[in-house]
CSV table of N, CA, C and O in Angstrom, one decimal:
chain,number,residue,atom,x,y,z
A,3,TRP,N,-22.3,3.7,12.5
A,3,TRP,CA,-22.1,3.1,11.1
A,3,TRP,C,-22.0,4.3,10.2
A,3,TRP,O,-22.8,5.2,10.1
A,4,GLN,N,-20.9,4.2,9.4
A,4,GLN,CA,-20.7,5.3,8.4
A,4,GLN,C,-21.0,4.8,7.0
A,4,GLN,O,-20.6,3.8,6.6
A,5,HIS,N,-21.8,5.6,6.3
A,5,HIS,CA,-22.0,5.3,4.9
A,5,HIS,C,-21.2,6.3,4.1
A,5,HIS,O,-21.4,7.5,4.1
A,6,ARG,N,-20.3,5.7,3.4
A,6,ARG,CA,-19.4,6.6,2.5
A,6,ARG,C,-19.8,6.3,1.1
A,6,ARG,O,-20.1,5.2,0.7
A,7,HIS,N,-19.6,7.3,0.3
A,7,HIS,CA,-19.8,7.2,-1.1
A,7,HIS,C,-18.6,6.5,-1.8
A,7,HIS,O,-17.5,6.6,-1.2
A,8,TYR,N,-18.8,6.0,-2.9
A,8,TYR,CA,-17.8,5.3,-3.7
A,8,TYR,C,-16.6,6.2,-3.9
A,8,TYR,O,-15.4,5.8,-3.8
A,9,ILE,N,-16.8,7.5,-4.2
A,9,ILE,CA,-15.8,8.5,-4.4
A,9,ILE,C,-14.8,8.6,-3.2
A,9,ILE,O,-13.6,8.8,-3.4
A,10,SER,N,-15.4,8.5,-2.0
A,10,SER,CA,-14.5,8.6,-0.8
A,10,SER,C,-13.5,7.5,-0.8
A,10,SER,O,-12.4,7.7,-0.4
A,11,HIS,N,-14.0,6.3,-1.0
A,11,HIS,CA,-13.2,5.1,-1.0
A,11,HIS,C,-12.1,5.2,-2.1
A,11,HIS,O,-10.9,4.8,-2.0
A,12,LEU,N,-12.5,5.7,-3.3
A,12,LEU,CA,-11.6,5.9,-4.4
A,12,LEU,C,-10.5,6.9,-4.1
A,12,LEU,O,-9.3,6.6,-4.4
A,13,MET,N,-10.9,8.0,-3.5
A,13,MET,CA,-9.9,9.0,-3.1
A,13,MET,C,-8.9,8.4,-2.1
A,13,MET,O,-7.7,8.7,-2.1
A,14,PHE,N,-9.4,7.7,-1.1
A,14,PHE,CA,-8.5,7.0,-0.2
A,14,PHE,C,-7.5,6.1,-0.8
A,14,PHE,O,-6.3,6.1,-0.6
A,15,THR,N,-8.0,5.3,-1.8
A,15,THR,CA,-7.2,4.3,-2.5
A,15,THR,C,-6.1,5.1,-3.3
A,15,THR,O,-5.0,4.7,-3.3
A,16,ILE,N,-6.5,6.1,-4.0
A,16,ILE,CA,-5.6,6.9,-4.8
A,16,ILE,C,-4.5,7.5,-3.9
A,16,ILE,O,-3.3,7.5,-4.2
A,17,HIS,N,-4.9,8.0,-2.7
A,17,HIS,CA,-4.0,8.6,-1.8
A,17,HIS,C,-3.0,7.6,-1.4
A,17,HIS,O,-1.8,7.9,-1.4
A,18,VAL,N,-3.4,6.4,-1.0
A,18,VAL,CA,-2.5,5.4,-0.6
A,18,VAL,C,-1.5,4.9,-1.7
A,18,VAL,O,-0.3,4.8,-1.5
A,19,GLN,N,-2.1,4.8,-2.9
A,19,GLN,CA,-1.2,4.4,-4.1
A,19,GLN,C,-0.2,5.5,-4.4
A,19,GLN,O,0.9,5.2,-4.7
A,20,CYS,N,-0.6,6.8,-4.3
A,20,CYS,CA,0.4,7.9,-4.5
A,20,CYS,C,1.5,7.8,-3.4
A,20,CYS,O,2.7,8.1,-3.7
A,21,PHE,N,1.1,7.6,-2.2
A,21,PHE,CA,2.1,7.5,-1.1
A,21,PHE,C,3.1,6.4,-1.4
A,21,PHE,O,4.3,6.5,-1.3
A,22,LEU,N,2.6,5.2,-1.8
A,22,LEU,CA,3.4,4.1,-2.2
A,22,LEU,C,4.4,4.4,-3.3
A,22,LEU,O,5.6,4.1,-3.3
A,23,PHE,N,3.8,5.0,-4.4
A,23,PHE,CA,4.6,5.4,-5.5
A,23,PHE,C,5.8,6.3,-5.1
A,23,PHE,O,6.9,6.1,-5.4
A,24,ALA,N,5.4,7.4,-4.3
A,24,ALA,CA,6.4,8.4,-3.9
A,24,ALA,C,7.5,7.7,-3.0
A,24,ALA,O,8.7,8.0,-3.1
A,25,PHE,N,7.0,6.9,-2.1
A,25,PHE,CA,7.9,6.2,-1.1
A,25,PHE,C,8.9,5.3,-1.9
A,25,PHE,O,10.1,5.4,-1.6
A,26,PHE,N,8.4,4.4,-2.8
A,26,PHE,CA,9.3,3.5,-3.5
A,26,PHE,C,10.2,4.3,-4.5
A,26,PHE,O,11.3,3.9,-4.7
A,27,MET,N,9.7,5.4,-5.0
A,27,MET,CA,10.6,6.2,-5.9
A,27,MET,C,11.7,6.8,-5.1
A,27,MET,O,12.9,6.8,-5.5
A,28,LEU,N,11.4,7.3,-3.9
A,28,LEU,CA,12.4,7.8,-3.0
A,28,LEU,C,13.4,6.7,-2.6
A,28,LEU,O,14.7,7.0,-2.6
A,29,LEU,N,12.9,5.6,-2.3
A,29,LEU,CA,13.8,4.5,-2.0
A,29,LEU,C,14.8,4.1,-3.1
A,29,LEU,O,16.0,3.9,-2.9
A,30,MET,N,14.2,4.1,-4.4
A,30,MET,CA,15.1,3.8,-5.5
A,30,MET,C,16.1,4.8,-5.7
A,30,MET,O,17.3,4.5,-6.0
A,31,VAL,N,15.8,6.1,-5.6
A,31,VAL,CA,16.8,7.2,-5.7
A,31,VAL,C,17.9,7.1,-4.6
A,31,VAL,O,19.1,7.1,-4.9
A,32,LEU,N,17.5,6.9,-3.4
A,32,LEU,CA,18.4,6.7,-2.3
A,32,LEU,C,19.3,5.5,-2.5
A,32,LEU,O,20.5,5.5,-2.2
A,33,ASP,N,18.7,4.4,-3.0
A,33,ASP,CA,19.5,3.2,-3.2
A,33,ASP,C,20.5,3.5,-4.4
A,33,ASP,O,21.7,3.0,-4.3
A,34,TRP,N,20.1,4.2,-5.4
A,34,TRP,CA,20.9,4.5,-6.5
A,34,TRP,C,22.1,5.4,-6.1
A,34,TRP,O,23.2,5.2,-6.6
A,35,LEU,N,21.9,6.3,-5.1
A,35,LEU,CA,22.9,7.1,-4.6
A,35,LEU,C,23.7,6.5,-3.5
A,35,LEU,O,24.6,7.1,-3.0
A,36,HIS,N,23.4,5.2,-3.2
A,36,HIS,CA,24.0,4.5,-2.1
A,36,HIS,C,24.0,5.3,-0.8
A,36,HIS,O,25.0,5.4,0.0
A,37,ALA,N,22.8,5.9,-0.5
A,37,ALA,CA,22.7,6.8,0.7
A,37,ALA,C,21.9,6.1,1.8
A,37,ALA,O,21.6,6.8,2.8
A,38,LEU,N,21.6,4.8,1.7
A,38,LEU,CA,20.9,4.2,2.7
A,38,LEU,C,21.8,3.2,3.5
A,38,LEU,O,22.4,2.3,3.0
A,39,PRO,N,21.9,3.4,4.8
A,39,PRO,CA,22.6,2.5,5.7
A,39,PRO,C,21.9,1.2,5.7
A,39,PRO,O,20.7,1.1,5.6
A,40,SER,N,22.6,0.1,6.0
A,40,SER,CA,22.0,-1.2,5.9
A,40,SER,C,20.9,-1.4,7.0
A,40,SER,O,19.9,-2.1,6.7
A,41,TRP,N,21.1,-0.9,8.2
A,41,TRP,CA,20.1,-1.0,9.2
A,41,TRP,C,18.8,-0.4,8.8
A,41,TRP,O,17.7,-0.9,9.1
A,42,LEU,N,18.9,0.7,8.0
A,42,LEU,CA,17.7,1.4,7.6
A,42,LEU,C,17.0,0.6,6.5
A,42,LEU,O,15.7,0.6,6.4
A,43,THR,N,17.7,0.0,5.7
A,43,THR,CA,17.2,-0.8,4.6
A,43,THR,C,16.3,-2.0,5.1
A,43,THR,O,15.3,-2.3,4.5
A,44,THR,N,16.6,-2.5,6.3
A,44,THR,CA,15.8,-3.6,6.8
A,44,THR,C,14.5,-3.0,7.5
A,44,THR,O,13.5,-3.8,7.6
A,45,LEU,N,14.5,-1.8,7.9
A,45,LEU,CA,13.4,-1.2,8.6
A,45,LEU,C,12.4,-0.6,7.6
A,45,LEU,O,11.2,-0.6,7.9
A,46,LEU,N,12.9,-0.1,6.5
A,46,LEU,CA,12.0,0.6,5.5
A,46,LEU,C,10.8,-0.1,4.9
A,46,LEU,O,9.8,0.5,4.7
A,47,PRO,N,10.9,-1.4,4.7
A,47,PRO,CA,9.7,-2.1,4.2
A,47,PRO,C,8.5,-2.1,5.1
A,47,PRO,O,7.4,-2.3,4.7
A,48,PHE,N,8.7,-1.8,6.4
A,48,PHE,CA,7.6,-1.7,7.3
A,48,PHE,C,6.9,-0.4,7.3
A,48,PHE,O,5.8,-0.3,7.9
A,49,VAL,N,7.5,0.6,6.7
A,49,VAL,CA,6.9,2.0,6.7
A,49,VAL,C,5.6,2.0,5.9
A,49,VAL,O,4.6,2.5,6.5
A,50,PRO,N,5.5,1.4,4.7
A,50,PRO,CA,4.2,1.4,4.0
A,50,PRO,C,3.1,0.6,4.8
A,50,PRO,O,2.0,1.0,4.7
A,51,ILE,N,3.5,-0.4,5.4
A,51,ILE,CA,2.6,-1.2,6.2
A,51,ILE,C,2.0,-0.4,7.3
A,51,ILE,O,0.8,-0.3,7.5
A,52,ALA,N,2.9,0.2,8.1
A,52,ALA,CA,2.4,1.0,9.2
A,52,ALA,C,1.6,2.2,8.7
A,52,ALA,O,0.6,2.6,9.3
A,53,TYR,N,2.0,2.8,7.6
A,53,TYR,CA,1.3,4.0,7.1
A,53,TYR,C,-0.1,3.5,6.7
A,53,TYR,O,-1.1,4.3,6.9
A,54,PHE,N,-0.2,2.4,6.0
A,54,PHE,CA,-1.5,1.9,5.5
A,54,PHE,C,-2.5,1.7,6.7
A,54,PHE,O,-3.6,2.1,6.7
A,55,VAL,N,-1.9,1.0,7.7
A,55,VAL,CA,-2.8,0.7,8.9
A,55,VAL,C,-3.2,2.0,9.6
A,55,VAL,O,-4.4,2.2,9.9
A,56,MET,N,-2.3,3.0,9.7
A,56,MET,CA,-2.7,4.2,10.4
A,56,MET,C,-3.7,5.0,9.5
A,56,MET,O,-4.6,5.7,10.0
A,57,ALA,N,-3.5,5.0,8.2
A,57,ALA,CA,-4.4,5.7,7.2
A,57,ALA,C,-5.8,5.1,7.3
A,57,ALA,O,-6.8,5.8,7.3
A,58,LEU,N,-5.8,3.7,7.3
A,58,LEU,CA,-7.1,3.1,7.5
A,58,LEU,C,-7.8,3.5,8.8
A,58,LEU,O,-9.0,3.8,8.8
A,59,ARG,N,-7.1,3.5,9.8
A,59,ARG,CA,-7.6,3.8,11.2
A,59,ARG,C,-8.1,5.3,11.2
A,59,ARG,O,-9.2,5.5,11.7
A,60,THR,N,-7.4,6.2,10.6
A,60,THR,CA,-7.8,7.6,10.5
A,60,THR,C,-9.0,7.8,9.7
A,60,THR,O,-9.9,8.5,10.0
A,61,PHE,N,-9.0,7.2,8.5
A,61,PHE,CA,-10.0,7.4,7.5
A,61,PHE,C,-11.4,6.8,7.9
A,61,PHE,O,-12.4,7.4,7.9
A,62,TYR,N,-11.3,5.6,8.3
A,62,TYR,CA,-12.6,4.8,8.7
A,62,TYR,C,-13.0,4.9,10.1
A,62,TYR,O,-14.1,4.6,10.5
A,63,GLN,N,-12.1,5.4,11.0
A,63,GLN,CA,-12.3,5.6,12.4
A,63,GLN,C,-12.9,4.4,13.1
A,63,GLN,O,-14.0,4.5,13.7
A,64,GLN,N,-12.2,3.3,12.9
A,64,GLN,CA,-12.7,2.0,13.6
A,64,GLN,C,-11.7,1.6,14.6
A,64,GLN,O,-10.6,2.2,14.7
A,65,SER,N,-12.0,0.5,15.3
A,65,SER,CA,-11.1,0.0,16.4
A,65,SER,C,-9.8,-0.5,15.8
A,65,SER,O,-9.7,-0.8,14.6
A,66,TRP,N,-8.8,-0.6,16.6
A,66,TRP,CA,-7.5,-1.1,16.1
A,66,TRP,C,-7.6,-2.5,15.6
A,66,TRP,O,-7.0,-2.9,14.6
A,67,LEU,N,-8.3,-3.3,16.4
A,67,LEU,CA,-8.5,-4.7,16.0
A,67,LEU,C,-9.1,-4.8,14.6
A,67,LEU,O,-8.6,-5.5,13.7
A,68,LYS,N,-10.2,-4.1,14.4
A,68,LYS,CA,-10.9,-4.2,13.1
A,68,LYS,C,-10.0,-3.6,12.0
A,68,LYS,O,-10.0,-4.1,10.9
A,69,THR,N,-9.3,-2.5,12.3
A,69,THR,CA,-8.4,-1.9,11.3
A,69,THR,C,-7.3,-2.9,10.9
A,69,THR,O,-7.0,-3.0,9.7
A,70,VAL,N,-6.7,-3.6,11.9
A,70,VAL,CA,-5.6,-4.5,11.6
A,70,VAL,C,-6.1,-5.7,10.8
A,70,VAL,O,-5.5,-6.1,9.8
A,71,LEU,N,-7.3,-6.2,11.2
A,71,LEU,CA,-7.8,-7.3,10.4
A,71,LEU,C,-8.2,-6.9,9.0
A,71,LEU,O,-7.9,-7.7,8.0
A,72,LYS,N,-8.7,-5.7,8.9
A,72,LYS,CA,-9.1,-5.2,7.5
A,72,LYS,C,-7.8,-5.0,6.7
A,72,LYS,O,-7.8,-5.4,5.5
A,73,SER,N,-6.8,-4.5,7.3
A,73,SER,CA,-5.6,-4.3,6.5
A,73,SER,C,-4.9,-5.6,6.1
A,73,SER,O,-4.4,-5.7,5.0
A,74,LEU,N,-5.0,-6.6,7.0
A,74,LEU,CA,-4.5,-8.0,6.6
A,74,LEU,C,-5.3,-8.5,5.4
A,74,LEU,O,-4.7,-9.1,4.5
A,75,MET,N,-6.6,-8.4,5.5
A,75,MET,CA,-7.4,-8.9,4.4
A,75,MET,C,-7.1,-8.2,3.1
A,75,MET,O,-7.0,-8.7,2.0
A,76,LEU,N,-7.1,-6.8,3.2
A,76,LEU,CA,-6.8,-6.0,2.0
A,76,LEU,C,-5.4,-6.3,1.4
A,76,LEU,O,-5.2,-6.4,0.2
A,77,GLY,N,-4.4,-6.4,2.3
A,77,GLY,CA,-3.1,-6.7,1.9
A,77,GLY,C,-3.0,-8.1,1.2
A,77,GLY,O,-2.3,-8.2,0.2
A,78,THR,N,-3.7,-9.1,1.7
A,78,THR,CA,-3.7,-10.4,1.1
A,78,THR,C,-4.4,-10.3,-0.3
A,78,THR,O,-3.9,-10.9,-1.3
A,79,ALA,N,-5.5,-9.7,-0.4
A,79,ALA,CA,-6.2,-9.5,-1.6
A,79,ALA,C,-5.4,-8.8,-2.7
A,79,ALA,O,-5.3,-9.1,-3.8
A,80,TYR,N,-4.7,-7.7,-2.2
A,80,TYR,CA,-3.8,-6.9,-3.1
A,80,TYR,C,-2.7,-7.8,-3.6
A,80,TYR,O,-2.3,-7.7,-4.8
A,81,SER,N,-2.1,-8.5,-2.7
A,81,SER,CA,-0.9,-9.4,-3.1
A,81,SER,C,-1.4,-10.5,-4.1
A,81,SER,O,-0.7,-10.8,-5.1
A,82,LEU,N,-2.5,-11.1,-3.9
A,82,LEU,CA,-3.1,-12.1,-4.8
A,82,LEU,C,-3.4,-11.4,-6.2
A,82,LEU,O,-3.1,-12.0,-7.2
A,83,ALA,N,-3.9,-10.3,-6.2
A,83,ALA,CA,-4.3,-9.6,-7.4
A,83,ALA,C,-3.0,-9.2,-8.2
A,83,ALA,O,-2.9,-9.4,-9.4
A,84,MET,N,-2.0,-8.7,-7.5
A,84,MET,CA,-0.7,-8.4,-8.1
A,84,MET,C,0.0,-9.6,-8.6
A,84,MET,O,0.6,-9.6,-9.7
A,85,THR,N,0.0,-10.7,-7.9
A,85,THR,CA,0.6,-12.0,-8.3
A,85,THR,C,-0.1,-12.5,-9.6
A,85,THR,O,0.5,-12.9,-10.6
A,86,PHE,N,-1.5,-12.4,-9.6
A,86,PHE,CA,-2.2,-12.8,-10.8
A,86,PHE,C,-1.8,-12.0,-12.0
A,86,PHE,O,-1.6,-12.5,-13.1
A,87,CYS,N,-1.8,-10.7,-11.8
A,87,CYS,CA,-1.4,-9.8,-12.9
A,87,CYS,C,0.0,-10.0,-13.4
A,87,CYS,O,0.2,-10.1,-14.7
A,88,LEU,N,0.9,-10.3,-12.5
A,88,LEU,CA,2.3,-10.5,-13.0
A,88,LEU,C,2.4,-11.9,-13.7
A,88,LEU,O,3.1,-12.0,-14.7
A,89,VAL,N,1.7,-12.9,-13.3
A,89,VAL,CA,1.7,-14.2,-14.0
A,89,VAL,C,1.0,-14.0,-15.4
A,89,VAL,O,1.6,-14.5,-16.4
A,90,VAL,N,-0.1,-13.3,-15.5
A,90,VAL,CA,-0.7,-13.1,-16.8
A,90,VAL,C,0.2,-12.3,-17.7
A,90,VAL,O,0.4,-12.7,-18.9
A,91,VAL,N,0.9,-11.3,-17.2
A,91,VAL,CA,1.8,-10.5,-18.1
A,91,VAL,C,3.0,-11.3,-18.5
A,91,VAL,O,3.4,-11.3,-19.6
A,92,ALA,N,3.5,-12.2,-17.6
A,92,ALA,CA,4.6,-13.1,-17.9
A,92,ALA,C,4.2,-14.1,-19.0
A,92,ALA,O,5.0,-14.3,-19.9
A,93,VAL,N,3.0,-14.6,-18.8
A,93,VAL,CA,2.6,-15.6,-19.8
A,93,VAL,C,2.3,-14.9,-21.2
A,93,VAL,O,2.8,-15.5,-22.2
A,94,LEU,N,1.7,-13.8,-21.2
A,94,LEU,CA,1.4,-13.1,-22.4
A,94,LEU,C,2.8,-12.7,-23.1
A,94,LEU,O,2.9,-12.7,-24.3
A,95,GLY,N,3.7,-12.2,-22.3
A,95,GLY,CA,5.0,-11.8,-22.8
A,95,GLY,C,5.7,-13.0,-23.4
A,95,GLY,O,6.4,-12.9,-24.5
A,96,ALA,N,5.6,-14.2,-22.8
A,96,ALA,CA,6.3,-15.4,-23.3
A,96,ALA,C,5.6,-15.8,-24.6
A,96,ALA,O,6.3,-16.3,-25.5
A,97,LEU,N,4.3,-15.6,-24.7
A,97,LEU,CA,3.6,-16.0,-25.9
A,97,LEU,C,3.8,-15.1,-27.1
A,97,LEU,O,3.9,-15.5,-28.2
A,98,VAL,N,3.9,-13.8,-26.8
A,98,VAL,CA,4.1,-12.8,-27.8
A,98,VAL,C,5.5,-12.7,-28.3
A,98,VAL,O,5.8,-12.6,-29.5
A,99,PHE,N,6.5,-12.8,-27.4
A,99,PHE,CA,7.9,-12.8,-27.8
A,99,PHE,C,8.4,-14.1,-27.9
A,99,PHE,O,9.3,-14.6,-28.0
């Protein structure tokens, strides 16, 4: 059983968020340059998912089953939080403007 400090979890989260930012920024630039073949466009959304699962496995050093289940739960929670934030911003934007 590993006891990690809050700062370790925070650094891992920042690392993953920076990877996602850089990855999607690169995708936007390549899309803008029309440098992506269509077959690659269909495969690229799976890169962040695979990266996240492998990063979780490496950082927490747990079994593959536990890592995949944890990544599914975290992905669901992240999606729900982002959906909630987008709805709140849309409603506030509609009320203000």
